[in-house]
Coordinates of C-alpha atoms in Angstrom, one line a residue:
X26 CA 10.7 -27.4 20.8
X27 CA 9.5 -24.0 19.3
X28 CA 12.2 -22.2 21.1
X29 CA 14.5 -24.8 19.2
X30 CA 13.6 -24.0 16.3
X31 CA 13.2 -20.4 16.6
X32 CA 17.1 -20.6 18.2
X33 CA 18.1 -22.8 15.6
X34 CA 16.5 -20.7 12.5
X35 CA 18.2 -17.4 14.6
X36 CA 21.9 -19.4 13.9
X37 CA 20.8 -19.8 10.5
X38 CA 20.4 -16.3 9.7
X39 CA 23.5 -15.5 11.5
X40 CA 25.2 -17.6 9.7
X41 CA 23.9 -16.9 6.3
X42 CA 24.9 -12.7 7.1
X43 CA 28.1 -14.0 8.1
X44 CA 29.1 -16.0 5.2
X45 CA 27.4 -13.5 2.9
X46 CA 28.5 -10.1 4.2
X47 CA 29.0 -8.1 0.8
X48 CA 26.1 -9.7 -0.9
X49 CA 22.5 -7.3 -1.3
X50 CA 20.4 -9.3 1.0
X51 CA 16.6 -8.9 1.5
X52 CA 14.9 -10.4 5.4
X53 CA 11.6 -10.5 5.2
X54 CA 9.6 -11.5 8.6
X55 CA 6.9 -13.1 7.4
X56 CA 3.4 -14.3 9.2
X57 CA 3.2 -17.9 8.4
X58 CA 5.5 -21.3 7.1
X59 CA 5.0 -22.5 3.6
X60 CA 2.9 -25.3 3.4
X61 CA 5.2 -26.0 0.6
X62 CA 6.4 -24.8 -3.0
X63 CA 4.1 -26.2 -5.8
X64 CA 1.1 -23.7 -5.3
X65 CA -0.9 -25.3 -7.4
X66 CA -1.1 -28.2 -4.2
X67 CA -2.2 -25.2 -1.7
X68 CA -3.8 -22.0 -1.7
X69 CA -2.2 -19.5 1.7
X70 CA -0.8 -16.3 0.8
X71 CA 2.5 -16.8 2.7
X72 CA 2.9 -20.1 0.4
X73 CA 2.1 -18.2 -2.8
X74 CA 4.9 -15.7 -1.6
X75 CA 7.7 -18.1 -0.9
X76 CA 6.6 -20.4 -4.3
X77 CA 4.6 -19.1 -7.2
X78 CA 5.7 -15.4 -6.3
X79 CA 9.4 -15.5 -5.5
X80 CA 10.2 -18.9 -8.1
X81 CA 8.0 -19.5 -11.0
X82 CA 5.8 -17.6 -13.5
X83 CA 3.0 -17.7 -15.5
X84 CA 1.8 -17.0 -19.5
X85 CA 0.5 -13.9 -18.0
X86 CA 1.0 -12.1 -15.0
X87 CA -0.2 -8.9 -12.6
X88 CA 2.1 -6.1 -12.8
X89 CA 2.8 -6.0 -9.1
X90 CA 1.0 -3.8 -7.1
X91 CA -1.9 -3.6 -9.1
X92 CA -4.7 -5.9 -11.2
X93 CA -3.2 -4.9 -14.3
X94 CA -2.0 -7.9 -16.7
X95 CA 0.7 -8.0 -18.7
X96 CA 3.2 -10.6 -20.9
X97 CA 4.7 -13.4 -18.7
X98 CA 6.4 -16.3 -20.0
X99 CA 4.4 -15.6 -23.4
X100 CA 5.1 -12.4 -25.2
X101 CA 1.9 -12.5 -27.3
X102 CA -1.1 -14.2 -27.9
X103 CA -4.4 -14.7 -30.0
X104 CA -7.8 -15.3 -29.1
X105 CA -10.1 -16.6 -31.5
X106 CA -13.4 -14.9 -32.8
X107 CA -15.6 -17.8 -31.1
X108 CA -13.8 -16.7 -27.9
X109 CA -13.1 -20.6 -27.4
X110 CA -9.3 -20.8 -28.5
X111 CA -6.2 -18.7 -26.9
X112 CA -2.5 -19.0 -28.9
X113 CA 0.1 -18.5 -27.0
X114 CA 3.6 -17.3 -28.0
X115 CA 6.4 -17.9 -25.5
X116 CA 9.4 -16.4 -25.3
X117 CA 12.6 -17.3 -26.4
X118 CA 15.0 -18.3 -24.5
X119 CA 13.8 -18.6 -20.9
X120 CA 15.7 -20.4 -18.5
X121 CA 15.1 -22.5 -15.5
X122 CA 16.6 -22.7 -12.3
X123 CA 19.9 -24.8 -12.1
X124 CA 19.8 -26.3 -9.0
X125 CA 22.0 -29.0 -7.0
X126 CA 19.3 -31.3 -7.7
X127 CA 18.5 -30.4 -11.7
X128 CA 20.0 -29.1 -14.8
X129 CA 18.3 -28.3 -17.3
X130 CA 19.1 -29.0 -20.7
X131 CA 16.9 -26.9 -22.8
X132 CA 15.1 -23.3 -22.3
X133 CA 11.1 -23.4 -21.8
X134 CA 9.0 -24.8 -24.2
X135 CA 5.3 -25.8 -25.2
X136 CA 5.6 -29.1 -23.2
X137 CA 6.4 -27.3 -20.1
X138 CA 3.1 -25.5 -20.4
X139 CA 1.1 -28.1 -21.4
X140 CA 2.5 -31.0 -18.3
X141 CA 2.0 -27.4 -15.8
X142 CA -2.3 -27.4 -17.0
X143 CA -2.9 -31.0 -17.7
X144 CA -1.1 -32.6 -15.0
X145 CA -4.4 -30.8 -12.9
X146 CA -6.9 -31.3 -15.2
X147 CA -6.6 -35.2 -16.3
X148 CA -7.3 -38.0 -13.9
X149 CA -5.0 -40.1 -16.3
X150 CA -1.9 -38.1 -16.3
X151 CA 0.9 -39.9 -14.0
X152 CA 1.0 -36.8 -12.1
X153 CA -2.8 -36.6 -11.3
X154 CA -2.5 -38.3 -8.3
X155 CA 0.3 -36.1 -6.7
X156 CA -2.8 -33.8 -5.5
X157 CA -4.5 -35.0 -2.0
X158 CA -7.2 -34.4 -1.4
X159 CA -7.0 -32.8 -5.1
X160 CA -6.1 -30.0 -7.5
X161 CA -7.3 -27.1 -5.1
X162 CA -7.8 -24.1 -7.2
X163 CA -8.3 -26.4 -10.5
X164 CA -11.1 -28.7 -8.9
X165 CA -12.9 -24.9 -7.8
X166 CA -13.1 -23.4 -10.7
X167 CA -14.4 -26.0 -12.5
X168 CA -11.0 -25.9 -15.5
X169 CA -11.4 -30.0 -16.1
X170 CA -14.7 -29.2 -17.6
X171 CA -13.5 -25.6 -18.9
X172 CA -9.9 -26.7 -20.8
X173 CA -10.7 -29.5 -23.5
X174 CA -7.3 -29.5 -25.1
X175 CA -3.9 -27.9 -24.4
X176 CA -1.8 -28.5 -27.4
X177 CA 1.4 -28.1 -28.1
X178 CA 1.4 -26.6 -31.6
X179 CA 5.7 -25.8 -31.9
X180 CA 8.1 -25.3 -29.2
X181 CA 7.3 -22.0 -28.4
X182 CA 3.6 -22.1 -29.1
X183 CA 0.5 -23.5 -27.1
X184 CA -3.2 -23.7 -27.7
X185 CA -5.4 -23.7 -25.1
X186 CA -9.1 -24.9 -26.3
X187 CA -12.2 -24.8 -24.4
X188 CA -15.2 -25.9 -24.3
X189 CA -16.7 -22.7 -24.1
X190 CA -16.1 -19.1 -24.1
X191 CA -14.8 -17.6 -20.5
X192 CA -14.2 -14.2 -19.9
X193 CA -11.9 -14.4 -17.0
X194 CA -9.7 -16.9 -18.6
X195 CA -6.7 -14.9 -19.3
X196 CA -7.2 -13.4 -15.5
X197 CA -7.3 -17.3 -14.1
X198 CA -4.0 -18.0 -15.8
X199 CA -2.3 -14.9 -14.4
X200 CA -2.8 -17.1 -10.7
X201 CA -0.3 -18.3 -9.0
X202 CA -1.6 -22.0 -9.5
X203 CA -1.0 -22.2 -13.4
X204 CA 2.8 -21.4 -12.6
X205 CA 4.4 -23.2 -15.2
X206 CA 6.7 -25.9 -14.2
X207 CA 9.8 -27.9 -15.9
X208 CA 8.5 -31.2 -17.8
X209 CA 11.4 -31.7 -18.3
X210 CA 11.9 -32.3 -14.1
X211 CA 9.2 -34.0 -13.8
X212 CA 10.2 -36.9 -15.9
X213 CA 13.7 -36.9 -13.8
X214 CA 11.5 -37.0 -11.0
X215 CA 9.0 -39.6 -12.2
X216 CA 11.9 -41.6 -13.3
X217 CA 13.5 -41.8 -10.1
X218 CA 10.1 -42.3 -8.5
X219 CA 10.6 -39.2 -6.0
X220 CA 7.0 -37.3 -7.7
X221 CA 7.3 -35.5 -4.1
X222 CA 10.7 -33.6 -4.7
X223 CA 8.7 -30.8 -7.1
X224 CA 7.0 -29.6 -4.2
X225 CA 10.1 -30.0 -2.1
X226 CA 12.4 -28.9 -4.2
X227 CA 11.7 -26.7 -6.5
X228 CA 12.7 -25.4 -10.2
X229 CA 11.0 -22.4 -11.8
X230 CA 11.9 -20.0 -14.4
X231 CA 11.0 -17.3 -11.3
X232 CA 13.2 -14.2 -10.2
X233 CA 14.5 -16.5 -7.2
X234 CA 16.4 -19.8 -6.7
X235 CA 15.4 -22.0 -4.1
X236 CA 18.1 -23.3 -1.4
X237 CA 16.8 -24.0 2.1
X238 CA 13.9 -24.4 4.2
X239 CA 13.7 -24.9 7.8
X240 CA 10.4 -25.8 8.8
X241 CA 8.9 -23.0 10.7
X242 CA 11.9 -21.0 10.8
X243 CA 13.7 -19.8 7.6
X244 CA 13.5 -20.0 3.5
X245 CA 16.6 -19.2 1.7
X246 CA 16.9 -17.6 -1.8
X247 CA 19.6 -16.7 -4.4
X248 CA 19.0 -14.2 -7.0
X249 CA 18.6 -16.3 -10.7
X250 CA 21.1 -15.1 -12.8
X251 CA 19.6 -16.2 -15.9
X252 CA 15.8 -14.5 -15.2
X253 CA 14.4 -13.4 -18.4
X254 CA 13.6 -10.4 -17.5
X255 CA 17.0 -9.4 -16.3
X256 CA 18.9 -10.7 -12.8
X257 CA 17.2 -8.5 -10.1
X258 CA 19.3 -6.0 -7.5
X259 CA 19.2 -8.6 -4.6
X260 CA 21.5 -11.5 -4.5
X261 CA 19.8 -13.0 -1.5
X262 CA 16.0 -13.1 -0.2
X263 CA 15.4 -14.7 2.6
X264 CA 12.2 -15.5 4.8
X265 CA 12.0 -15.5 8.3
X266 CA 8.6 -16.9 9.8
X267 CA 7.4 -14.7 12.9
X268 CA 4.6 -15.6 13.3
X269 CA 3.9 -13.1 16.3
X270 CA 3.4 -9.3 14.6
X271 CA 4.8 -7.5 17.5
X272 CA 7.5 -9.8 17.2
X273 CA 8.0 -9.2 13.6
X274 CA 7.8 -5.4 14.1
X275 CA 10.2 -5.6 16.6
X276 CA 12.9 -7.9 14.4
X277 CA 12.2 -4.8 12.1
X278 CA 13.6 -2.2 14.5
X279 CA 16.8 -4.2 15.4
X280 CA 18.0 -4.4 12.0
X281 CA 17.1 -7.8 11.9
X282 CA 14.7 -8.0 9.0
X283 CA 14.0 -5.2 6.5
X284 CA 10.5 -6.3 5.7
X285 CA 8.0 -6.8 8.4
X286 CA 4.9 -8.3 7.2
X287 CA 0.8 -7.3 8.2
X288 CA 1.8 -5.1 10.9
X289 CA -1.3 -4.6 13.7
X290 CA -3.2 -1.4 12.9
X291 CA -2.3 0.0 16.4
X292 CA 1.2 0.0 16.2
X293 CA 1.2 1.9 12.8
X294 CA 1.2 5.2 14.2
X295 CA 4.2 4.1 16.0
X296 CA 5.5 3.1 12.8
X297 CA 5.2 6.4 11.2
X298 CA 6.5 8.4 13.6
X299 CA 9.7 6.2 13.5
X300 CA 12.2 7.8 10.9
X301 CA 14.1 4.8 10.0
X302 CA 10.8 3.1 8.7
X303 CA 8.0 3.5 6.6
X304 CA 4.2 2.3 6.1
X305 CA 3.3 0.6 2.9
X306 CA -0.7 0.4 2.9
X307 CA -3.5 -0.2 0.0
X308 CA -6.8 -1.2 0.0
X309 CA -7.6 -4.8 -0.3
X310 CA -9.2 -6.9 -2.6
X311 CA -9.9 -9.1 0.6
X312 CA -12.9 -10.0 2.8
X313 CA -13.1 -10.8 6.2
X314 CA -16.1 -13.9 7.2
X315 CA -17.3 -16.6 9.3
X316 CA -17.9 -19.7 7.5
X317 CA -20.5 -21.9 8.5
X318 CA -20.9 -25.1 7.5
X319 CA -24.4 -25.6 6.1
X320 CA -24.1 -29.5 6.5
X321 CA -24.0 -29.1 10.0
X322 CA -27.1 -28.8 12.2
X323 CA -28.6 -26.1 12.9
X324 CA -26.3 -24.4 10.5
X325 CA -28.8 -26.3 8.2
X326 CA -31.2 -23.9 8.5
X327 CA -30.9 -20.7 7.0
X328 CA -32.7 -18.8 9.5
X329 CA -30.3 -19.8 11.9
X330 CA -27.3 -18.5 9.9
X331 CA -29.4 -15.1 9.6
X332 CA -29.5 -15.2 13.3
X333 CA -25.9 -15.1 13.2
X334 CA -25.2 -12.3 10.8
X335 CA -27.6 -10.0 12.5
X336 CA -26.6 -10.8 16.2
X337 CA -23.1 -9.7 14.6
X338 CA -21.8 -6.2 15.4
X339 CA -19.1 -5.1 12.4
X340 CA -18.2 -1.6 13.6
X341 CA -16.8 -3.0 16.8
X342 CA -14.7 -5.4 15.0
X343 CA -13.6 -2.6 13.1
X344 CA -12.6 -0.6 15.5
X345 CA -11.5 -3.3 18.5
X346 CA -9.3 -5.6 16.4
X347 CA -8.7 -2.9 12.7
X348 CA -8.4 0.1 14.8
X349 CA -10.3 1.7 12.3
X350 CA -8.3 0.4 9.4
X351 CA -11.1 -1.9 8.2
X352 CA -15.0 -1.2 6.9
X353 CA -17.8 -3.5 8.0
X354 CA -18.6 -5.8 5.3
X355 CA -22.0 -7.6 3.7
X356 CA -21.4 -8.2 0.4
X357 CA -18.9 -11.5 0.0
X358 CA -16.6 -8.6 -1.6
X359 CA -15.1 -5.0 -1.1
X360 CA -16.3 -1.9 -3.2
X361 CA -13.0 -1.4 -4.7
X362 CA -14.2 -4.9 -6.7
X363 CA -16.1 -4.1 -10.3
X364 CA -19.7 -5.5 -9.6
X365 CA -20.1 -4.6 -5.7
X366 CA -23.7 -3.9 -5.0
X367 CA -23.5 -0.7 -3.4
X368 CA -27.0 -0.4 -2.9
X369 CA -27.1 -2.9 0.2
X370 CA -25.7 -1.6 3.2
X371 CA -23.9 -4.0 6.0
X372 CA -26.7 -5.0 7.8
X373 CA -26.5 -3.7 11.2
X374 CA -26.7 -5.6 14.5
X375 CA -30.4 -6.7 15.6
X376 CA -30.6 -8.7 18.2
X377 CA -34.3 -9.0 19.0
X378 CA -34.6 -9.8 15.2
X379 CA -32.0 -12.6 15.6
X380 CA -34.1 -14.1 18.3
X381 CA -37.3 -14.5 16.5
X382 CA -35.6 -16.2 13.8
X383 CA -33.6 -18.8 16.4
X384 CA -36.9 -19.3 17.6
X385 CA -38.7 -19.8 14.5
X386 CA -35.9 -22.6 13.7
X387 CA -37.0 -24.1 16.7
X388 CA -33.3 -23.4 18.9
X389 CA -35.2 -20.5 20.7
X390 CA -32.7 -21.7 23.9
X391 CA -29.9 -21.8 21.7
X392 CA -27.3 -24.1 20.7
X393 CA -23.1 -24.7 20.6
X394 CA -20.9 -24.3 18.1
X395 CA -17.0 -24.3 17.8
X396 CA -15.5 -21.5 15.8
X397 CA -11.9 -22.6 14.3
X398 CA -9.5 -19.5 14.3
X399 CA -5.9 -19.5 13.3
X400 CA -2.7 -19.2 15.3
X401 CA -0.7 -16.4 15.0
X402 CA -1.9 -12.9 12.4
X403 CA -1.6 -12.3 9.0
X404 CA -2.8 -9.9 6.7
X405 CA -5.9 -9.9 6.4
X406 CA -6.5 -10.4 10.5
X407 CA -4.2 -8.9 13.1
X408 CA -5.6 -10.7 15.8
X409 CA -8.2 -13.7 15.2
X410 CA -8.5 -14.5 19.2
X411 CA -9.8 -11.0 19.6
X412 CA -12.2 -11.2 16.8
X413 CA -13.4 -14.3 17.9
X414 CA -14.2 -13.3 21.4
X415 CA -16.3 -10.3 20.1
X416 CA -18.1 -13.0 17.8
X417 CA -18.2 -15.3 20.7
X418 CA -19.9 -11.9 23.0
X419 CA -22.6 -10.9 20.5
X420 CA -23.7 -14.7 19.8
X421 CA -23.9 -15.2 23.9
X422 CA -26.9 -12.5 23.5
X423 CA -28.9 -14.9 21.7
X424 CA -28.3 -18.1 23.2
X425 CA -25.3 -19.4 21.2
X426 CA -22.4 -20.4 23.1
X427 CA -19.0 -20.3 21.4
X428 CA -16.2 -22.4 21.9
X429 CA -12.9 -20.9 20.2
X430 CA -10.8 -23.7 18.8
X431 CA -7.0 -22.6 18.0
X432 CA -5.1 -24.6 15.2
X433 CA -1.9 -24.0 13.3
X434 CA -3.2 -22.0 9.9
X435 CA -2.1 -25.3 7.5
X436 CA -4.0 -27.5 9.8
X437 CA -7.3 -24.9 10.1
X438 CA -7.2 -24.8 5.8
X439 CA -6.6 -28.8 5.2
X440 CA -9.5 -29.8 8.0
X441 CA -12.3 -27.4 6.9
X442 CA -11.5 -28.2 3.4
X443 CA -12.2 -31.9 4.8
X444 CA -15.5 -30.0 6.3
X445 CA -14.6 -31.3 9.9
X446 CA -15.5 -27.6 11.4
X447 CA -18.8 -26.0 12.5
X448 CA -17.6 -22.6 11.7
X449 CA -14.3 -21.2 10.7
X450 CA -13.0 -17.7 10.8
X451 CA -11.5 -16.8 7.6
X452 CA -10.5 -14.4 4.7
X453 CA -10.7 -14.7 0.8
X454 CA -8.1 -12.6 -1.0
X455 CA -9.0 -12.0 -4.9
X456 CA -6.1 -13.8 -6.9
X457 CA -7.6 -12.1 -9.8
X458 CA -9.3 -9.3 -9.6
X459 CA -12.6 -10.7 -11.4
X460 CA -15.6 -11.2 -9.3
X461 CA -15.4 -14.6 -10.3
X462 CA -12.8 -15.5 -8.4
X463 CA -14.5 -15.0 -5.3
X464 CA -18.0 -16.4 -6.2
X465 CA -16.7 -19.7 -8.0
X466 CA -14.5 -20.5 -5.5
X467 CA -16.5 -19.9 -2.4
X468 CA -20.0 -20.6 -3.8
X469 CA -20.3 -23.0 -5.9
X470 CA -21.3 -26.4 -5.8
X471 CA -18.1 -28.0 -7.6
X472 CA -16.0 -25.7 -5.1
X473 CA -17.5 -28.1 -2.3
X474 CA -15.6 -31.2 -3.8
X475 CA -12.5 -28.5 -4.6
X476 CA -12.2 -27.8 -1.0
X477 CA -12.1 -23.8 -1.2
X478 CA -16.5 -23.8 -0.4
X479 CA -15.6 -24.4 3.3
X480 CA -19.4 -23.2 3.9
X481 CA -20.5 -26.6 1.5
X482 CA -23.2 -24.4 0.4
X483 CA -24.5 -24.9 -2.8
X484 CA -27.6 -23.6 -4.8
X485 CA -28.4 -24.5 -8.7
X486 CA -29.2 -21.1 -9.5
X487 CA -26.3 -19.8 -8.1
X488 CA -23.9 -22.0 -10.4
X489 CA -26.3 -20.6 -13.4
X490 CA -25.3 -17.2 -13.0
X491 CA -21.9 -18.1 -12.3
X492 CA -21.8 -20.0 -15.5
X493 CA -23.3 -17.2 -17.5
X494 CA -21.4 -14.9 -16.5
X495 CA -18.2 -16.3 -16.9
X496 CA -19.3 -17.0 -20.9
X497 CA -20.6 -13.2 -21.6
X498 CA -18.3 -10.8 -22.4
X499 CA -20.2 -7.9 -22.0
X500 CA -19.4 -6.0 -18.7
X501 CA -22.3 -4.5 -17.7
X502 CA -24.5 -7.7 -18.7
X503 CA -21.9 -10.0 -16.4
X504 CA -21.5 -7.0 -13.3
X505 CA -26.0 -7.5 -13.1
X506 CA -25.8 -11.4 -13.1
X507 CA -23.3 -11.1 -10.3
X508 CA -25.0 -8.7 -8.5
X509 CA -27.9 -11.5 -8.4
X510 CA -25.9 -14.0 -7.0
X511 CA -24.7 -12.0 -4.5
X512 CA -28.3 -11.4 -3.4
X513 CA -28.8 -15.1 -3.6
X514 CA -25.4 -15.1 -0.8
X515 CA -26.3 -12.6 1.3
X516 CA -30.2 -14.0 1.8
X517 CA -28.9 -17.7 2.0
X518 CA -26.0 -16.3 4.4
X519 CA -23.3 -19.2 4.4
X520 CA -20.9 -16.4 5.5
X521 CA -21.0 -13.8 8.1
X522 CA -19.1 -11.2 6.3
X523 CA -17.2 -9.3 9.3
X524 CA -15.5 -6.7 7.5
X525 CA -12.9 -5.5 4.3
X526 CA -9.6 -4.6 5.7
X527 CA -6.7 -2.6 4.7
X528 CA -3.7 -3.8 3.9
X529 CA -0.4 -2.6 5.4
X530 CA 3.7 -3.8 5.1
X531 CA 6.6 -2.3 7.5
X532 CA 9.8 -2.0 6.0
X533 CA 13.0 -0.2 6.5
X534 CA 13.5 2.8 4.5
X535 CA 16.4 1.1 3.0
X536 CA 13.6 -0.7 1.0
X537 CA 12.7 0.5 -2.4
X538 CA 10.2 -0.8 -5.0
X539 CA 7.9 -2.7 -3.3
X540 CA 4.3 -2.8 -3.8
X541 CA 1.5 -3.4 -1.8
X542 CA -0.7 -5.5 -3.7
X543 CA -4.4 -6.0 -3.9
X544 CA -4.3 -9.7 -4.2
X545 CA -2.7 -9.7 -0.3
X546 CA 0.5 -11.2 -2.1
X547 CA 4.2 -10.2 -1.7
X548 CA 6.8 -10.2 -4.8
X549 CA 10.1 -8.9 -4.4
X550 CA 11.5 -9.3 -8.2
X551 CA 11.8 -5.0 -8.2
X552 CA 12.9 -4.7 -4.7
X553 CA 16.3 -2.9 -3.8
X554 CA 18.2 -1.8 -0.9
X555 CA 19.8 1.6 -0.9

């Protein structure tokens, strides 16, 4: 079957070069298949790439390449003095996508905005329900609590009210889940009682027009001739899912694709030396961990879980599976985050340590555990079966036999956000570039319900800080409360934090424009071939 598919989505791209010869065409060999295209439903990289990055926008948005904001689909906006009210100003004129399946009648407006937020937010909205097991990135961090009104004040502005002040508000709706959608699609949609189409087929106001997708094998693209900001150089984008890098890398030197994604650190010297390519690399907003799932004996005990993190030996996963292109981690995020606490080094691997506190938790003999990996790489791990046999080597030392469990990536993120796993090895990508956006999410106790706390660890004082900080606008009062909590992390360890890696994109030297980005995401609005 997946040599099928891979033959079939093969003929596809043929066919699509063939029919489309003269038109400016952009291949991309990516890691992973979309899990679908209304982001606000998932949370993978590779599905933020083919949706919110490539169709949709947001009010604001990252210039890309950097944590920078900038105007999206609003040109301006107000916040009042209480810090508890943000006025929006869209622009005028903005188009959506005319599809085979929707034409629109009017440009964007208020409404659009205000169905994208609330449809997330309240459990009475007819679209509430469209979310199973729920609003992923909504449900984390907390907005239903956070948002008390979005208002439609005119057609082209918006009020967003809130029940309290939150410094990394305008950040939040720069993400990829607060994409703002057609209402006006929707109630074509609801009307025809086929809710599902938005996430299968898609309309944004994005750089890119949705066509195709064939399920594990291609996503086609045209260029959207009405974009706001101007029609971009491509006419065509097009996705190939490889999983396998080498295979991707490979694709990339035939000619086949001009964009190979998360290239293994070994092969990049090769790359280099290689004059019809060239390396794309930048550091990371990204950390590399081991969940384990504190509801699960004797991952209930947090001696136990420091067990783990000591008996764990970071340089050699550097080096083994990064080839150097990685540092060993111990804070939940990377130094090149505001707030880090460089004051705490990675802790380094002691094993006779580790045993007195297995035997203290009374599993001296040790115990078994099944660590959940992914199938294939991606960016932020170029090979999760190597990393978990060095995890499954140093935990052996102590008694704790490993059993590696390999599922498709979409599987792996639905079942631990279901909590089925004892451990799960992971990374967390900053979609923000606040150090909220990896503490809310991963830490606390509402993100247990959200799904994204695959740990399920959860501590009152934690959330306190959390809150705090997010209502303080002062940066050095919020960098110290978030240097507390992660103390409160690393002493509680729900994570074994492996290591920050580096992140690296192949392409031909055709290829200009493209960034690497620090959120681990891929946007191809400025890309050109020459």
């Amino acid at each position: 079957m997946s040599r099928r598919i891979a033959r079939c989505g093969m003929a596809l791209l043929a066919l699509a070069a063939s029919l489309h010869a003269g038109a400016k065409t952009l291949t991309v060999c990516t890691e992973a298949n979309p899990d679908g295209f209304d982001y606000a439903l998932f949370h993978a990289n590779s599905t933020a790439d083919a949706s919110s990055e490539a169709l949709y926008n947001r009010l604001v948005e990252f210039e890309p390449g950097t944590t920078r904001l900038v105007p999206g689909l609003a040109e301006r906006w107000e916040i009042s003095p209480d810090g508890r009210s943000y006025t929006f100003h869209l622009r005028a004129g903005v188009a959506f996508h005319t599809t085979p399946w929707f034409k629109p009648t009017r440009p964007l407006a208020a409404q659009d905005v205000v169905f994208s937020v609330m449809r997330q937010l309240d459990p009475r909205h007819p679209w509430h329900g469209q979310a199973r097991p729920g609003w992923y990135y909504a449900s984390a961090m907390q907005l239903a609590r956070l948002v008390q009104r979005v208002v439609a004040v005119d057609e082209r502005t918006v009020r967003i009210e809130l029940s309290r002040p939150e410094a990394p508000l305008l950040a939040n709706l720069a993400m990829g889940f607060l994409s703002v959608l057609s209402a006006e699609y929707a109630q074509q949609l609801e009307a025809a009682g086929r809710l599902e189409d938005m996430n299968l087929k898609p309309v944004g106001t994005g750089p890119f027009v949705f066509r195709s997708h064939v399920k594990d094998a291609v996503v086609r693209y045209d260029a959207h001739p009405g974009y706001f900001r101007g029609r971009v150089a491509l006419d065509k984008l097009i996705f190939s899912i490889s999983p396998d890098p080498a295979a991707r890398l490979q694709r990339l030197k035939a000619g086949e694709c001009d964009v190979a994604l998360y290239p293994v650190p070994q092969s990049w010297d090769d790359i280099r030396r290689d004059a019809r390519l060239q390396l794309l690399t930048g550091p990371g907003l990204v950390t590399t961990f081991v969940a384990l799932n504190v509801t699960r004996k004797p991952l209930d005990d947090r001696r136990v879980r420091q067990a783990l993190v000591l008996a764990t030996d970071r340089p050699a996963v550097a080096r083994a599976v990064y080839a150097g292109a990685a540092t060993p981690a111990g804070n939940p995020y990377p130094p090149s985050q505001w707030s880090y606490d460089e004051r705490v080094a990675p802790p380094g691997q002691d094993l006779a340590k580790a045993r007195e506190l297995l035997k203290a938790a009374g599993v001296a003999e040790g115990f078994t555990l099944k660590l959940w990996i992914r199938s294939g790489a991606g960016a932020t791990n170029p090979n999760p079966r190597a990393t978990a046999e060095l995890l499954q080597a140093d935990w052996a030392r102590i008694g704790v036999k490993v059993e590696v469990v390999t599922l498709e990536f979409g599987e792996l993120l639905k079942r631990t956000r279901a909590g089925e796993h004892d451990a799960t090895l992971l990374a967390w990508a900053s979609d923000n570039g606040d150090p909220d956006n990896f503490l809310t999410p991963n830490f606390s106790c509402a993100a247990v319900t959200g799904g994204s706390n695959v740990s399920r660890w959860c501590r009152p004082e934690v959330d306190a800080l959390l809150a705090e900080a997010r209502q303080v606008a002062d940066l050095a009062r919020r960098d110290s409360l978030y240097r507390r909590a992660q103390a409160l992390v690393r002493d509680d360890a729900p994570w074994v934090p492996l290591v920050y890696p580096t992140t690296a994109i192949a392409t031909s030297r055709r290829v200009v424009g493209l960034a690497v980005s620090p959120f681990g995401l891929n946007n191809y609005a400025k890309v050109d071939l020459r």
